[in-house]
CSV table of C-alpha atoms in Angstrom, one decimal:
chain,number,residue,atom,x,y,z
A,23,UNK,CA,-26.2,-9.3,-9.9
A,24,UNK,CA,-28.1,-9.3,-13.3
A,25,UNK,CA,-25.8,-6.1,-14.5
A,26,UNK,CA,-22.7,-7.9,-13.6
A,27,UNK,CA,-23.7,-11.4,-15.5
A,28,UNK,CA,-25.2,-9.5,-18.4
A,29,UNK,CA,-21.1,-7.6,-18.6
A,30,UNK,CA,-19.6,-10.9,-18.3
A,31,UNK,CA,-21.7,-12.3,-21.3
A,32,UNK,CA,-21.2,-9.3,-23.2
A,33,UNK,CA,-17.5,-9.7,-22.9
A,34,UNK,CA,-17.8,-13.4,-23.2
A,35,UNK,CA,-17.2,-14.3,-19.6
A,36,UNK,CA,-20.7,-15.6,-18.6
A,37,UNK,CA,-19.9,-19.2,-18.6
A,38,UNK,CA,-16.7,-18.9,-16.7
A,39,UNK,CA,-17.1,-20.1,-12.6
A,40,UNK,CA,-17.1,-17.0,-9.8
A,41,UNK,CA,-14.9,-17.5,-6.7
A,42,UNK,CA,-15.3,-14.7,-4.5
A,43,UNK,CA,-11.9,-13.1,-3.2
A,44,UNK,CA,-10.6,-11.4,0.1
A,45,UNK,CA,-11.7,-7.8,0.0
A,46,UNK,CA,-9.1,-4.8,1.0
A,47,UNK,CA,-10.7,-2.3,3.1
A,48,UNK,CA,-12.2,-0.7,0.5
A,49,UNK,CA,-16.1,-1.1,-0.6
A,50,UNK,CA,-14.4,-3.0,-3.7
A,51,UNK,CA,-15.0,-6.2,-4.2
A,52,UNK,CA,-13.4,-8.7,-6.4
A,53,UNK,CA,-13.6,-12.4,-7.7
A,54,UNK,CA,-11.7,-14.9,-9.9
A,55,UNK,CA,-13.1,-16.1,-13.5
A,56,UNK,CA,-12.3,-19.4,-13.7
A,57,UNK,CA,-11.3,-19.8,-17.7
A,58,UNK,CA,-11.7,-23.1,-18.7
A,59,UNK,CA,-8.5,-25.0,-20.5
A,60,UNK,CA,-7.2,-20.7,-20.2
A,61,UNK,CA,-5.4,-18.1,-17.6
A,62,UNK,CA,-8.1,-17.2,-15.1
A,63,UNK,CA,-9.2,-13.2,-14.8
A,64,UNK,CA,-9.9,-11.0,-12.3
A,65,UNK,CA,-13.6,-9.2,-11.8
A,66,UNK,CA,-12.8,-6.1,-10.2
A,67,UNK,CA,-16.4,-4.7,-8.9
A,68,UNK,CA,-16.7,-1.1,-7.8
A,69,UNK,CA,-19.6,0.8,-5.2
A,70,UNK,CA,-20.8,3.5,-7.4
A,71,UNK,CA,-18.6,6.2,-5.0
A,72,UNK,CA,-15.7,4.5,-6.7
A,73,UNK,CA,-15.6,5.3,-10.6
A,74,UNK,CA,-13.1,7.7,-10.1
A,75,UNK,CA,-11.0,5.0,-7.9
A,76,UNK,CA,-11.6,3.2,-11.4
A,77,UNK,CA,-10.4,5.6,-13.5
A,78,UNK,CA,-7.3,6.5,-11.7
A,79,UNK,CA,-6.4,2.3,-11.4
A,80,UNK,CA,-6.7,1.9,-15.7
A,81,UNK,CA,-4.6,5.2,-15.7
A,82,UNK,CA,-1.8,4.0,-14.2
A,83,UNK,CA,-2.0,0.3,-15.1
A,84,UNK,CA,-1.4,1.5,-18.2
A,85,UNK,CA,1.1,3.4,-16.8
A,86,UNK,CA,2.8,0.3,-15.2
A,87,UNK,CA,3.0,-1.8,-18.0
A,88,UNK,CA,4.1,1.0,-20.4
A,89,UNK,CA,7.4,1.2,-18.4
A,90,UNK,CA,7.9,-2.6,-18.4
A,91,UNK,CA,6.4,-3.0,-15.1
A,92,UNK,CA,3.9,-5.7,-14.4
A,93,UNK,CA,0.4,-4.4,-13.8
A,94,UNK,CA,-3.0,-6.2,-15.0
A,95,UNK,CA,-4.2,-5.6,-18.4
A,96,UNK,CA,-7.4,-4.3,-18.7
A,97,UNK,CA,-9.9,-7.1,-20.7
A,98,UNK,CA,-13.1,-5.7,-20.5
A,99,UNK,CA,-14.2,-2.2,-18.9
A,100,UNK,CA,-18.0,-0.9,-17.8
A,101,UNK,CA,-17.3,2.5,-15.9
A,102,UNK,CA,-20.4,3.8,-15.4
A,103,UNK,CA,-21.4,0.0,-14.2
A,104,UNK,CA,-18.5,-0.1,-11.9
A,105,UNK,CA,-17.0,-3.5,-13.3
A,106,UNK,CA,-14.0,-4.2,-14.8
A,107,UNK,CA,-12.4,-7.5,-15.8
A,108,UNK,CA,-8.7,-7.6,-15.9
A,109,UNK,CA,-5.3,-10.0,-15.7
A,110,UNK,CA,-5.1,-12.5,-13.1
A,111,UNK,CA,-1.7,-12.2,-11.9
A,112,UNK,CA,-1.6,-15.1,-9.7
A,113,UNK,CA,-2.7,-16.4,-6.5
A,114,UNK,CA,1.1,-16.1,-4.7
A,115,UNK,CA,1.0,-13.1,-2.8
A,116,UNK,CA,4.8,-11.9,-1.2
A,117,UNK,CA,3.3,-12.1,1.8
A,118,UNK,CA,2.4,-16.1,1.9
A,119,UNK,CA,5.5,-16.7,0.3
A,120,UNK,CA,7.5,-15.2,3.2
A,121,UNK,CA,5.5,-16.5,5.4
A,122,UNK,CA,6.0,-20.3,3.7
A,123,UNK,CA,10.0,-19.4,3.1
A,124,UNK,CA,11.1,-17.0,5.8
A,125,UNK,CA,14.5,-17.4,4.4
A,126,UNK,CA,14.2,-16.2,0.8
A,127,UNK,CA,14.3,-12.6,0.5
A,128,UNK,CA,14.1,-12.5,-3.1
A,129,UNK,CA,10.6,-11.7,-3.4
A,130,UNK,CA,11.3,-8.1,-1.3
A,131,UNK,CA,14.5,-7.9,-3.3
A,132,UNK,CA,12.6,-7.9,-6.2
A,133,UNK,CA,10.6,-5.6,-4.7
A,134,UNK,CA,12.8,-2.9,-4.4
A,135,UNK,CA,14.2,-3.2,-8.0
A,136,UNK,CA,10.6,-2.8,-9.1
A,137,UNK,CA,10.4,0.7,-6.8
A,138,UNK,CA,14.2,1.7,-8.7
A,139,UNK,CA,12.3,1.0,-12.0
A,140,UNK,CA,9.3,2.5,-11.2
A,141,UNK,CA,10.9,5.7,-10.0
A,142,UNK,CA,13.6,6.3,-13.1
A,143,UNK,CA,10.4,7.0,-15.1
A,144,UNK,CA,9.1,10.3,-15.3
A,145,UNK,CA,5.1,10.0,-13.2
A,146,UNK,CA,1.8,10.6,-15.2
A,147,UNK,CA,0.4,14.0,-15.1
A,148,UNK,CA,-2.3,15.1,-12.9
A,149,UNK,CA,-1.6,13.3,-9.3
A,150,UNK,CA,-1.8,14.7,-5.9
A,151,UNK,CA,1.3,15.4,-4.0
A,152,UNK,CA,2.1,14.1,-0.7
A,153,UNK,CA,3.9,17.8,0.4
A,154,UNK,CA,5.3,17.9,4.1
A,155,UNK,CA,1.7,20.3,4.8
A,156,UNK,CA,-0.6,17.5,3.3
A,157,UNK,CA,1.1,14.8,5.1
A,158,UNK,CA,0.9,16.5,8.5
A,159,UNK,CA,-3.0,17.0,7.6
A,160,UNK,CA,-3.2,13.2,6.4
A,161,UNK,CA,-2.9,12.0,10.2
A,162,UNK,CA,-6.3,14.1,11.4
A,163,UNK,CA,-8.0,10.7,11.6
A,164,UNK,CA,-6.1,10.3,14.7
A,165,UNK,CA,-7.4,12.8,16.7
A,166,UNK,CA,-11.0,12.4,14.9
A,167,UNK,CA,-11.1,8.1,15.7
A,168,UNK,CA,-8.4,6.9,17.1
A,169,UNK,CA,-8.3,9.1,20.0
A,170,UNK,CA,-11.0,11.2,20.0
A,171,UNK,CA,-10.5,15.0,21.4
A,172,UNK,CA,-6.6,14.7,21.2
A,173,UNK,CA,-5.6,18.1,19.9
A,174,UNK,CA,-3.2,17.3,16.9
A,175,UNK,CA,-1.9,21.1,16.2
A,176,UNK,CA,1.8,20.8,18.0
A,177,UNK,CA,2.3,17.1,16.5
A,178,UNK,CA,1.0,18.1,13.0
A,179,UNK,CA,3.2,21.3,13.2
A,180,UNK,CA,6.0,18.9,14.6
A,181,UNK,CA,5.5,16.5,12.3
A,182,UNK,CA,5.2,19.2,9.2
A,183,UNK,CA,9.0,20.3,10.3
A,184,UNK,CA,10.3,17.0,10.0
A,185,UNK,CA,9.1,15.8,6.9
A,186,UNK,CA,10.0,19.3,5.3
A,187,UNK,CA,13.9,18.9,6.5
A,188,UNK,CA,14.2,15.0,5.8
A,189,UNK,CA,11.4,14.0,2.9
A,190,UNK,CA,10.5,17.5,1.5
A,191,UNK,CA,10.6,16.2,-2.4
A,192,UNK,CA,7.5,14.7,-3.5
A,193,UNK,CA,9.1,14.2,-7.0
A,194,UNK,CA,8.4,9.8,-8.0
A,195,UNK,CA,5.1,8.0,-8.1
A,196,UNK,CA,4.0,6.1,-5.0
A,197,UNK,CA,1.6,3.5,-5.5
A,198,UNK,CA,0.8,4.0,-1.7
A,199,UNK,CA,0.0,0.7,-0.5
A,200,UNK,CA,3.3,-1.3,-1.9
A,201,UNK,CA,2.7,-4.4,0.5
A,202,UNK,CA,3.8,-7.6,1.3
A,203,UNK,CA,-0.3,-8.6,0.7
A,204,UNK,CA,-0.7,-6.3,-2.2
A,205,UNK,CA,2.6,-7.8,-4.7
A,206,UNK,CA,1.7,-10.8,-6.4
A,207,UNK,CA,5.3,-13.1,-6.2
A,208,UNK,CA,5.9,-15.1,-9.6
A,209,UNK,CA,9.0,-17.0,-9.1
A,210,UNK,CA,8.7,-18.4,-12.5
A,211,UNK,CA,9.0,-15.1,-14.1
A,212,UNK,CA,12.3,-13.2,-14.2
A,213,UNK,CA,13.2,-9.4,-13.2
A,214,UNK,CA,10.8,-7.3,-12.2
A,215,UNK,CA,8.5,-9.4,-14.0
A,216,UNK,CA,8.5,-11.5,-10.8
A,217,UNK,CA,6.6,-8.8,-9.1
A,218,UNK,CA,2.7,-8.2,-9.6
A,219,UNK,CA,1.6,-4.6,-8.7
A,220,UNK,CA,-2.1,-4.2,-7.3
A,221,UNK,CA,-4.3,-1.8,-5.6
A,222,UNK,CA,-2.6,1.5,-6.9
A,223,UNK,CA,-5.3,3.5,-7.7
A,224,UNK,CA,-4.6,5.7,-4.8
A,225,UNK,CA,-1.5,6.6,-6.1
A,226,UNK,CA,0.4,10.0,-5.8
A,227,UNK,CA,3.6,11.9,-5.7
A,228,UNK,CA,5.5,11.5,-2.9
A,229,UNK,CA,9.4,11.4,-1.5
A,230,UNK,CA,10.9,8.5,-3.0
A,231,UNK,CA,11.0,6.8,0.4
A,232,UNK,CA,7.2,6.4,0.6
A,233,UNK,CA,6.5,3.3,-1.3
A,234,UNK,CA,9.7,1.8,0.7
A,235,UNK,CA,8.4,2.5,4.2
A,236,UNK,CA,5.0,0.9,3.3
A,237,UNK,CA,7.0,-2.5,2.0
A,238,UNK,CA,9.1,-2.3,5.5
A,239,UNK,CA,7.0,-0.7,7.5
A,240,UNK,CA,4.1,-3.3,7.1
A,241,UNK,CA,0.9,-2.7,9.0
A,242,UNK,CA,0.0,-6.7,8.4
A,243,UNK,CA,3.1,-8.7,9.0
A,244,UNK,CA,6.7,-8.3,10.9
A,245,UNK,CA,9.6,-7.5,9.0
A,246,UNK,CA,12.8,-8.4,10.7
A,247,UNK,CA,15.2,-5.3,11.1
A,248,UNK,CA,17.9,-7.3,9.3
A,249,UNK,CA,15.6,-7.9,6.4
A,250,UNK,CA,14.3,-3.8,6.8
A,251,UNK,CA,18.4,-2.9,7.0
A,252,UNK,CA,19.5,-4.7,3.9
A,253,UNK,CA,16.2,-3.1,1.8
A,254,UNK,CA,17.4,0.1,2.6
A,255,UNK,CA,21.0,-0.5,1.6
A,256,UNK,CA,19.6,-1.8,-1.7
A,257,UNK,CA,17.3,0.6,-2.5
A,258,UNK,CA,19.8,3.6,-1.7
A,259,UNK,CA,22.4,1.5,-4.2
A,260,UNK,CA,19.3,1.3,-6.6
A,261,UNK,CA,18.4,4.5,-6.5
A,262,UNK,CA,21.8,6.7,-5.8
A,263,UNK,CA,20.3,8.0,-2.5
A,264,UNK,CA,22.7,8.5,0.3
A,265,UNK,CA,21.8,5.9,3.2
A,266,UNK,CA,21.9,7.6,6.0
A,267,UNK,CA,19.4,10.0,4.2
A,268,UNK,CA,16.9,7.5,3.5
A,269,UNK,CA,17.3,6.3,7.0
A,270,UNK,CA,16.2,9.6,7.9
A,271,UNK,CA,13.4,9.7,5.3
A,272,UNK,CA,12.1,6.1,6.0
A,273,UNK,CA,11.8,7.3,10.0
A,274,UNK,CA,9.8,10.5,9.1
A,275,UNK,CA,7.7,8.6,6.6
A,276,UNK,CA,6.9,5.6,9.0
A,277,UNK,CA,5.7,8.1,11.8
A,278,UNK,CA,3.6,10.0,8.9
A,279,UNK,CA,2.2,6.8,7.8
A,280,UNK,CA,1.6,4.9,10.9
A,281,UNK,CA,0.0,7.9,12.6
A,282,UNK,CA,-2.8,8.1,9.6
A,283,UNK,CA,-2.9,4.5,9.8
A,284,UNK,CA,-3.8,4.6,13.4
A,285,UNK,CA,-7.0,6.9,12.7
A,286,UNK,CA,-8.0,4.9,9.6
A,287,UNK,CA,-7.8,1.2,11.7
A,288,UNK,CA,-10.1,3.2,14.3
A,289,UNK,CA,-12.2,4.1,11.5
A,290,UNK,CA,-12.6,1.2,9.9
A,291,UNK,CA,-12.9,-0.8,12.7
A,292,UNK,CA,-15.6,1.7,14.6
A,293,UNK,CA,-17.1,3.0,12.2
A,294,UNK,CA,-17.7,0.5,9.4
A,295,UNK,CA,-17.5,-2.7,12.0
A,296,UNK,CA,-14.3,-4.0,10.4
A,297,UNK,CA,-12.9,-4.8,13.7
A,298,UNK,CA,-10.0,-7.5,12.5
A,299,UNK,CA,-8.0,-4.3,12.0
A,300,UNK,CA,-8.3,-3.6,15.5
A,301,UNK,CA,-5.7,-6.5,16.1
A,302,UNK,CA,-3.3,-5.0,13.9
A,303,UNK,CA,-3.0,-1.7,15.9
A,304,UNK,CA,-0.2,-3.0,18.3
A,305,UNK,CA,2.4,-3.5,15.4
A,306,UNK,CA,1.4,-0.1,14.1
A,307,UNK,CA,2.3,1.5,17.9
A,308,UNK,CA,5.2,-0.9,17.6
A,309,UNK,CA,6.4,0.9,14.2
A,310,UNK,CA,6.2,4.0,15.5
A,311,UNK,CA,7.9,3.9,18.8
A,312,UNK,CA,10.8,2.1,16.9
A,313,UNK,CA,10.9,4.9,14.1
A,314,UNK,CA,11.0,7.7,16.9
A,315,UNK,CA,13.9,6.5,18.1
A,316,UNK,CA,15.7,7.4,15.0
A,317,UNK,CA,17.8,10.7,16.0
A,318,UNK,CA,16.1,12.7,13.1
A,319,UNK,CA,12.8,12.9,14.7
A,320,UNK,CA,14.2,13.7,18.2
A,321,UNK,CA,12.1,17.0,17.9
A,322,UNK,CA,8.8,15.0,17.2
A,323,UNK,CA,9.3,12.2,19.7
A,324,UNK,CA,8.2,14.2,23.1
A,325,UNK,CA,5.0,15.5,20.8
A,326,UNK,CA,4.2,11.7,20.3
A,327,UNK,CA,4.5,10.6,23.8
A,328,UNK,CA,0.9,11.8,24.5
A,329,UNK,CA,-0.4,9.8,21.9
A,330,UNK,CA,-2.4,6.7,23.8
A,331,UNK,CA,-1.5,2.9,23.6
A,332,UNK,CA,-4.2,1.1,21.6
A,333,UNK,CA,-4.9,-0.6,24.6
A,334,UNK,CA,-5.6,2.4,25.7
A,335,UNK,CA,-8.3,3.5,23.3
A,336,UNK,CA,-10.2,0.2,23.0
A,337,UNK,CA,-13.7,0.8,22.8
């Protein structure tokens, strides 16, 4: 506590009022600096496991905003400390706004034009590619919490296949977790500008579909298939992708996802005691029974069938 107050005074922040904010499942945590008669900022505080998590965030806010996308701007910055203080983007996320206006759909139309604009730029250097081998690897949490002693081999080989014949190109930057709770909604803005990026720091290459199936494909809240159907269509207009191809791609990509996310909800929830993701896990079996249906991922669909119902694994 006495290194973080001694940053804030340093950087002229001592005076301003701390509200503590809701955490992500990270060990982050994060709280907003009340600026009196001013913007408020955010105090982004970091275990010291997450430097590089950090790093990577300032690399590619900067990134963000140097292709006119809105990311916060970095204020003040103690790496070695773990504490940064950056832009308060606001306090609307997309998914309160949807949840307060189930009829406007401009926030996730807005959405996809950010993904079109984030993807016409070239990516930084130096990022980890989501390949169709690393993203059958990425679901061993499955086997290792989720269901312990399942043997993953055929699925991951399965699932390997598909992702290699429908979302083989991992050629755009994915911020990773682009959802509804993670994009700040400005309606007061205009463009893209009405869209706050956060949490990125994880970000990687990936098949341009990745960053879509995590805004449709939401782990937190339901996204109607009429809502999920028109995104597509927009983001295959946005982007010059064939449809029916990033139909394809968004199926294969959901499984991938929803299979890691599976193991990581077990983990989080078992393993670290963060059992409210534990309620969650039914929408994420939901997801993928509904993407397996798609006739691309006929050959991975019997493989899946011997993956339990979360009822199934409760602890």
């Amino acid at each position: 506590m006495a290194d973080i107050d001694a940053f804030l005074a340093r950087h002229g922040s001592g005076s301003h009022a701390r509200l503590p904010l809701a955490g992500d499942a990270s060990a982050r945590r994060y709280e907003r600096l009340a600026v009196p008669g001013g913007d408020s900022l955010i105090l982004m505080i970091c275990p010291p496991e997450g430097r590089a998590a950090l790093d990577a965030f300032v690399a590619i806010a900067v990134h963000l905003t140097g292709i006119g996308l809105c990311a916060p701007r970095l204020h003040a910055l103690d790496r070695e400390a773990g504490l940064a203080v950056i832009e308060d983007l606001g306090e609307i996320q997309v998914a309160g706004w949807a949840e307060a206006h189930p009829r406007d759909i401009t926030p996730y139309a807005t959405a996809i034009d950010a993904l079109a604009r984030l993807q016409a730029a070239a990516p930084p250097p130096g990022l980890a590619a989501l390949t169709p081998s690393v993203g059958a690897e990425m679901i061993a949490p499955l086997g290792e919490w989720y269901a312990p002693g399942l043997d993953l081999g055929a699925l991951q080989s399965a699932l390997h296949d598909t992702l290699e014949r429908y979302a083989p190109s991992a050629s755009v930057l994915a911020l990773r977790d682009y959802h509804a709770e993670n994009l700040i909604w400005r309606p007061e803005r205009s463009g893209t500008d009405r869209i706050g990026l956060l949490d990125f720091q994880d970000a990687l290459l990936a098949p341009p579909e990745y960053d879509l199936v995590s805004l449709l494909r939401d782990a937190r809240r339901d996204v109607s298939e009429d809502l999920r159907h028109a995104m597509m269509q927009r983001f295959a207009a946005a982007t010059g992708r064939d449809p029916e191809a990033v139909a394809a791609a968004c199926a294969a990509l959901g499984v991938q996802r929803n299979l890691r996310i599976l193991g990581i909800f077990a983990r989080l929830a078992r393993r670290d005691g963060k059992t409210r993701y534990l309620a969650l896990m039914p929408r994420v079996w939901r997801q993928i029974r509904a993407d397996l249906d798609h006739p691309a991922l006929a050959g991975l669909a019997p493989l899946a069938a011997a993956i339990p119902a979360p009822e199934e694994t409760a602890a």
